[in-house]
Tab-separated table of C-alpha atoms and ligand atoms in Angstrom:
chain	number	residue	atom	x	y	z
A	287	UNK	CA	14.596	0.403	-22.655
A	288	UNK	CA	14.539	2.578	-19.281
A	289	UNK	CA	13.188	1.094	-16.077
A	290	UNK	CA	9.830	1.863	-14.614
A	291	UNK	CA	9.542	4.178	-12.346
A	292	UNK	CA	7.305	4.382	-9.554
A	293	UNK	CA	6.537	8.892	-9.011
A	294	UNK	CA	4.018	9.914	-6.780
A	295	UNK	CA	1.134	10.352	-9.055
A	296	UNK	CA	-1.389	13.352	-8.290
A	297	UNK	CA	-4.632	12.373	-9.890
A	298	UNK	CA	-5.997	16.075	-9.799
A	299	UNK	CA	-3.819	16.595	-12.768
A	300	UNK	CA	-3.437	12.943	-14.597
A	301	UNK	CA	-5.850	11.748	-17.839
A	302	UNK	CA	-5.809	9.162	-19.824
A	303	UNK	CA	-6.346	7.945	-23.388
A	304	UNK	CA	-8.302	4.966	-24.083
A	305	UNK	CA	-7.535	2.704	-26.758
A	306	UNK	CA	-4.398	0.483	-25.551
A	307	UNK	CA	-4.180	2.055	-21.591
A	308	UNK	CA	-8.082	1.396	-20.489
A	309	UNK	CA	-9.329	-0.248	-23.084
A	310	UNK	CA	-7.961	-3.710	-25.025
A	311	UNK	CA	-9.442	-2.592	-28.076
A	312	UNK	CA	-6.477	-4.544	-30.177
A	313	UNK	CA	-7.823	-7.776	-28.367
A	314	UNK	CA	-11.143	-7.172	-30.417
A	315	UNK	CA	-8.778	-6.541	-33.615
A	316	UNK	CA	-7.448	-10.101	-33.025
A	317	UNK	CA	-10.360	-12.164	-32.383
A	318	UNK	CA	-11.918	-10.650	-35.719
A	319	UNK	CA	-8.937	-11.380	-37.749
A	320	UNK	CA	-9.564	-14.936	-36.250
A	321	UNK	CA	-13.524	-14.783	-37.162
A	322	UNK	CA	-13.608	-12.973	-40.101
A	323	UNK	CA	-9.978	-13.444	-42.288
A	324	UNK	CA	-9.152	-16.920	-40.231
A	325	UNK	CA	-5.671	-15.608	-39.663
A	326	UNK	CA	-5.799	-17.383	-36.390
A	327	UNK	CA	-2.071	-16.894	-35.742
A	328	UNK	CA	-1.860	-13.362	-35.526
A	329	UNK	CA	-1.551	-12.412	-31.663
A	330	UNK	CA	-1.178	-9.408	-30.113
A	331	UNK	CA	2.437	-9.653	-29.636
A	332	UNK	CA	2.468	-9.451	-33.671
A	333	UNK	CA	1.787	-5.554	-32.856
A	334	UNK	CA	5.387	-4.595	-32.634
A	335	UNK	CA	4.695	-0.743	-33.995
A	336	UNK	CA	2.073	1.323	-33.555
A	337	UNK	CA	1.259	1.419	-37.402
A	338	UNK	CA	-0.632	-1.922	-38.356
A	339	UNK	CA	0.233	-1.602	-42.177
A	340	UNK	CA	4.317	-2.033	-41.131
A	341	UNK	CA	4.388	-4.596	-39.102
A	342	UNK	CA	1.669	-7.621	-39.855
A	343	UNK	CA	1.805	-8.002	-43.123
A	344	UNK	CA	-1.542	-8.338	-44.155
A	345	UNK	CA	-2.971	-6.347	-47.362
A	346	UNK	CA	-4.313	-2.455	-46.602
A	347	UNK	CA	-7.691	-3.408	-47.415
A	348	UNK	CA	-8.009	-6.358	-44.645
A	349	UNK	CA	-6.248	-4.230	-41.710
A	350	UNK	CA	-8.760	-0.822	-42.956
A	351	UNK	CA	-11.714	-3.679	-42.756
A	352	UNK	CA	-10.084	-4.619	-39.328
A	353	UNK	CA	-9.772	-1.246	-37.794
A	354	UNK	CA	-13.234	-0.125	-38.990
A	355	UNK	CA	-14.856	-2.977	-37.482
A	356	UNK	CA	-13.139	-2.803	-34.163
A	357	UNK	CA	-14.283	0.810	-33.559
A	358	UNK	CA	-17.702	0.482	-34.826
A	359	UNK	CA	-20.550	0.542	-31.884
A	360	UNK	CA	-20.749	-2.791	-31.664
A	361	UNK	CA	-17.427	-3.935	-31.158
A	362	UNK	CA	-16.959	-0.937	-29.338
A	363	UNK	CA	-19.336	-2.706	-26.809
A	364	UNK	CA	-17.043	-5.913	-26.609
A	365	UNK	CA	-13.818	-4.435	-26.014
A	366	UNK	CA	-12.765	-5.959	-22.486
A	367	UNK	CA	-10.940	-3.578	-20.524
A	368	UNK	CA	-6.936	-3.734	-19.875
A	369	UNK	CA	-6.561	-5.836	-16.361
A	370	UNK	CA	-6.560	-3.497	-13.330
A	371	UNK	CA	-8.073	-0.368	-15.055
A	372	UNK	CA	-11.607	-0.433	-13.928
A	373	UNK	CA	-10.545	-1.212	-10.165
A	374	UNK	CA	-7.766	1.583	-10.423
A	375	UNK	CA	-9.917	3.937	-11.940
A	376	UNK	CA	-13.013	3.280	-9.713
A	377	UNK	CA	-10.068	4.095	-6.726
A	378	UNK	CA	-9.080	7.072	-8.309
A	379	UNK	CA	-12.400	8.744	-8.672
A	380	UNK	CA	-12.739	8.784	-4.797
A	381	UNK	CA	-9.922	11.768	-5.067
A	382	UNK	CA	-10.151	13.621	-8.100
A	383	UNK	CA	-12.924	13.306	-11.327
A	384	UNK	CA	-11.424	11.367	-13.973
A	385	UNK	CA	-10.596	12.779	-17.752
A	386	UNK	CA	-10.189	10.616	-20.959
A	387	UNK	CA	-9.022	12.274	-23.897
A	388	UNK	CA	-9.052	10.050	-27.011
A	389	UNK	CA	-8.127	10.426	-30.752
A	390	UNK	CA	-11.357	8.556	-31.858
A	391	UNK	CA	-13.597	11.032	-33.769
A	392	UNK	CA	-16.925	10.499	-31.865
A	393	UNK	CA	-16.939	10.467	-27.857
A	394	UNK	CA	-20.256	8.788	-27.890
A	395	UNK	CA	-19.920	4.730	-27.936
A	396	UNK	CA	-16.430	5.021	-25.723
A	397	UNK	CA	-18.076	6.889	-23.333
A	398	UNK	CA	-20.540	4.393	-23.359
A	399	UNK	CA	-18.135	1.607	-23.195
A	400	UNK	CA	-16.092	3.730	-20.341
A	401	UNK	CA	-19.552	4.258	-17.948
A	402	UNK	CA	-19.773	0.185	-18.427
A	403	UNK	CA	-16.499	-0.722	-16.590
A	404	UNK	CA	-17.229	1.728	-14.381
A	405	UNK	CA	-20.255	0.829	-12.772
A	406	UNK	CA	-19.399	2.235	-9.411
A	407	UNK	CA	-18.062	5.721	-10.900
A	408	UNK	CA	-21.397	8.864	-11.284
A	409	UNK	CA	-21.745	9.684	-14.782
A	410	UNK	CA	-20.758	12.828	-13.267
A	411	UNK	CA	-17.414	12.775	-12.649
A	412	UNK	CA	-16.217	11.065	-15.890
A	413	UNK	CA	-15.245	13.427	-18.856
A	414	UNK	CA	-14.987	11.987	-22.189
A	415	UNK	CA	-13.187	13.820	-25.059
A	416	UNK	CA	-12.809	12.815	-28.586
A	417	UNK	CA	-10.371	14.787	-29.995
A	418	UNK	CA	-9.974	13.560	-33.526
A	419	UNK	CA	-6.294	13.352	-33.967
A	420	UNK	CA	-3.257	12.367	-31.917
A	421	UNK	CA	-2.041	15.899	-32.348
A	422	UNK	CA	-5.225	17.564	-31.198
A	423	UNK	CA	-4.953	15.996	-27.660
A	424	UNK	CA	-1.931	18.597	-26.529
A	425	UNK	CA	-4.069	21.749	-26.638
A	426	UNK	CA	-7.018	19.834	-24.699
A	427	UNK	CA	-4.509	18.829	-22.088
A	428	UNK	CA	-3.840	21.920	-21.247
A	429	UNK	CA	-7.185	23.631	-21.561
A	430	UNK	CA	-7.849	20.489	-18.705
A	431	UNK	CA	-5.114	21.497	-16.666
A	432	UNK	CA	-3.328	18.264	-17.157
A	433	UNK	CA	0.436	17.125	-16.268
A	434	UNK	CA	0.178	13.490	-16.628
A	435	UNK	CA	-1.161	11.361	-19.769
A	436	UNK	CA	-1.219	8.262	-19.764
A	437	UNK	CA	-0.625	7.244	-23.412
A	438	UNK	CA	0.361	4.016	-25.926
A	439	UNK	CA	1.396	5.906	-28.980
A	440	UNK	CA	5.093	6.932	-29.014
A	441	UNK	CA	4.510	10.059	-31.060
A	442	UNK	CA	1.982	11.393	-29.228
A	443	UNK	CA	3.807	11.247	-25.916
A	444	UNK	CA	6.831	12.866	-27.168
A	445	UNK	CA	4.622	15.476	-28.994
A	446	UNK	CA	3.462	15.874	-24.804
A	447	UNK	CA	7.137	15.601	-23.247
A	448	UNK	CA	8.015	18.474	-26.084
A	449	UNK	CA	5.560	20.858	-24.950
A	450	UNK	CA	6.082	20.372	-20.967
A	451	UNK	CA	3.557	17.720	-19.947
A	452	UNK	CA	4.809	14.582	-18.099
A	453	UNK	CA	3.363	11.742	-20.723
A	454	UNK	CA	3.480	8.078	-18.847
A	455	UNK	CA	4.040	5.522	-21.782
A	456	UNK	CA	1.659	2.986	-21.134
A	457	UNK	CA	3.573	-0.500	-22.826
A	458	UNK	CA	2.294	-2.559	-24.798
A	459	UNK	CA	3.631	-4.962	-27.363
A	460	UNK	CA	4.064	-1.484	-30.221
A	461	UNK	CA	6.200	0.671	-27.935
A	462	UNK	CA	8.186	-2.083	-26.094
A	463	UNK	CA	10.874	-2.140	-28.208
A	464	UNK	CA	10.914	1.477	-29.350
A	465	UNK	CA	13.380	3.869	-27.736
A	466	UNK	CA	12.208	6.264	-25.360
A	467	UNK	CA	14.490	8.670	-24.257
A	468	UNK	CA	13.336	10.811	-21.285
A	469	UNK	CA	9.547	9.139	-21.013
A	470	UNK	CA	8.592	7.462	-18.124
A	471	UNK	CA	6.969	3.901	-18.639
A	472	UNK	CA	3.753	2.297	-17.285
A	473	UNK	CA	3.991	-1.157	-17.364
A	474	UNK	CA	0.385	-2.780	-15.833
A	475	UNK	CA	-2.547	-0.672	-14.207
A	476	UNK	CA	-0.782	-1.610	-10.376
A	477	UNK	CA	2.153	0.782	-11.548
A	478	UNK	CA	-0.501	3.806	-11.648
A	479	UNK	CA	-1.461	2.597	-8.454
A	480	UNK	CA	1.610	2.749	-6.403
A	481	UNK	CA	2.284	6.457	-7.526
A	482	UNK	CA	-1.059	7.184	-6.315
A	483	UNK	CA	-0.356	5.531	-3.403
A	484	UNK	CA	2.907	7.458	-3.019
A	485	UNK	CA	1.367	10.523	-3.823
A	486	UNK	CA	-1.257	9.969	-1.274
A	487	UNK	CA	1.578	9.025	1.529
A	488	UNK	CA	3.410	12.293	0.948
A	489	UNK	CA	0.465	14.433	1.308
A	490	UNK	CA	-0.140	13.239	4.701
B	483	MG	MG1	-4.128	4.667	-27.448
């Protein structure tokens, strides 16, 4: 596994994806396994790969019912946010408007979801992209201008690091483990902090 590093972080030219960096969304997956299946010892930490049907061992049809119902409007709603995002985020907008890009197909309810943690953020400088796929989000990026992308899937950052963006793998329990060769690693919302602070020091 390779250290996190701490680079100075411009936000003119960072994004972000959603599910697993801002948003907890596999917290919601957990709780209705609990409600719904009562398979109240699956945690989080049972997430070891990024693929749900590999690693829990549950049947195809209870994880599809899972998914479904975690991304629906409603649940949408209930997501809590990763600790550390909304305060970082609401910091960040003071500098530079902030971009999303996410592989859900509708933009709609997340954007909902995104204005709700971010109260203190105008409508106005938040962009919201669905892009549909993992693979989709490359070609956005650089329509946006973007270097940095802060990003849980594996794939999808080295898809980024391939094509000459600077991908920041955000960690969480289904990329710990994996190699990463030549990624840089996010560990908590403070880590994005610091390289905008650095950033903001060397500017002076
Ligand atoms: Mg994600």
């Amino acid at each position: 596994m390779s250290r996190p590093h701490v680079l100075p972080i411009d936000p003119g030219v960072l994004a972000f994806d959603i599910d697993g960096v801002v948003a907890d969304t596999m917290a919601v997956f957990v709780r209705l396994a609990h409600e719904r299946y009562g398979l109240t010892r699956l945690s989080k930490q049972d997430m070891l790969c990024y693929n749900l049907y590999d690693c829990l061992g549950l049947e195809k049809k209870i994880i599809d019912d899972l998914i479904d119902l975690t991304l629906d409007e409603e649940h949408t709603r209930e997501i809590p946010p990763i600790p550390g995002a909304p305060e970082v985020l609401t910091e960040l907008a003071k500098a530079a408007p902030l971009r999303f890009v996410t592989a859900r197909c509708g933009a709609e309810s997340i954007s909902e979801w995104i204005f709700s943690i971010l109260p203190d953020v105008s409508r106005t400088k938040i962009t919201v992209i669905a892009s549909g796929s993992p693979e989709s989000k490359l070609a956005i990026l650089h329509r946006m201008g973007i270097h940095y992308f802060v990003e849980d899937r594996l794939e999808t950052c080295n898809h980024l690091k391939e094509a000459g963006l600077e991908p920041l793998l955000f960690e969480q329990p289904w990329n710990r483990d994996e190699p990463a060769p030549g990624l840089l690693r996010i560990s908590d919302w403070m880590q994005l902090k610091a390289g905008y602070s650095i950033y903001c020091f060397l500017k002076k």
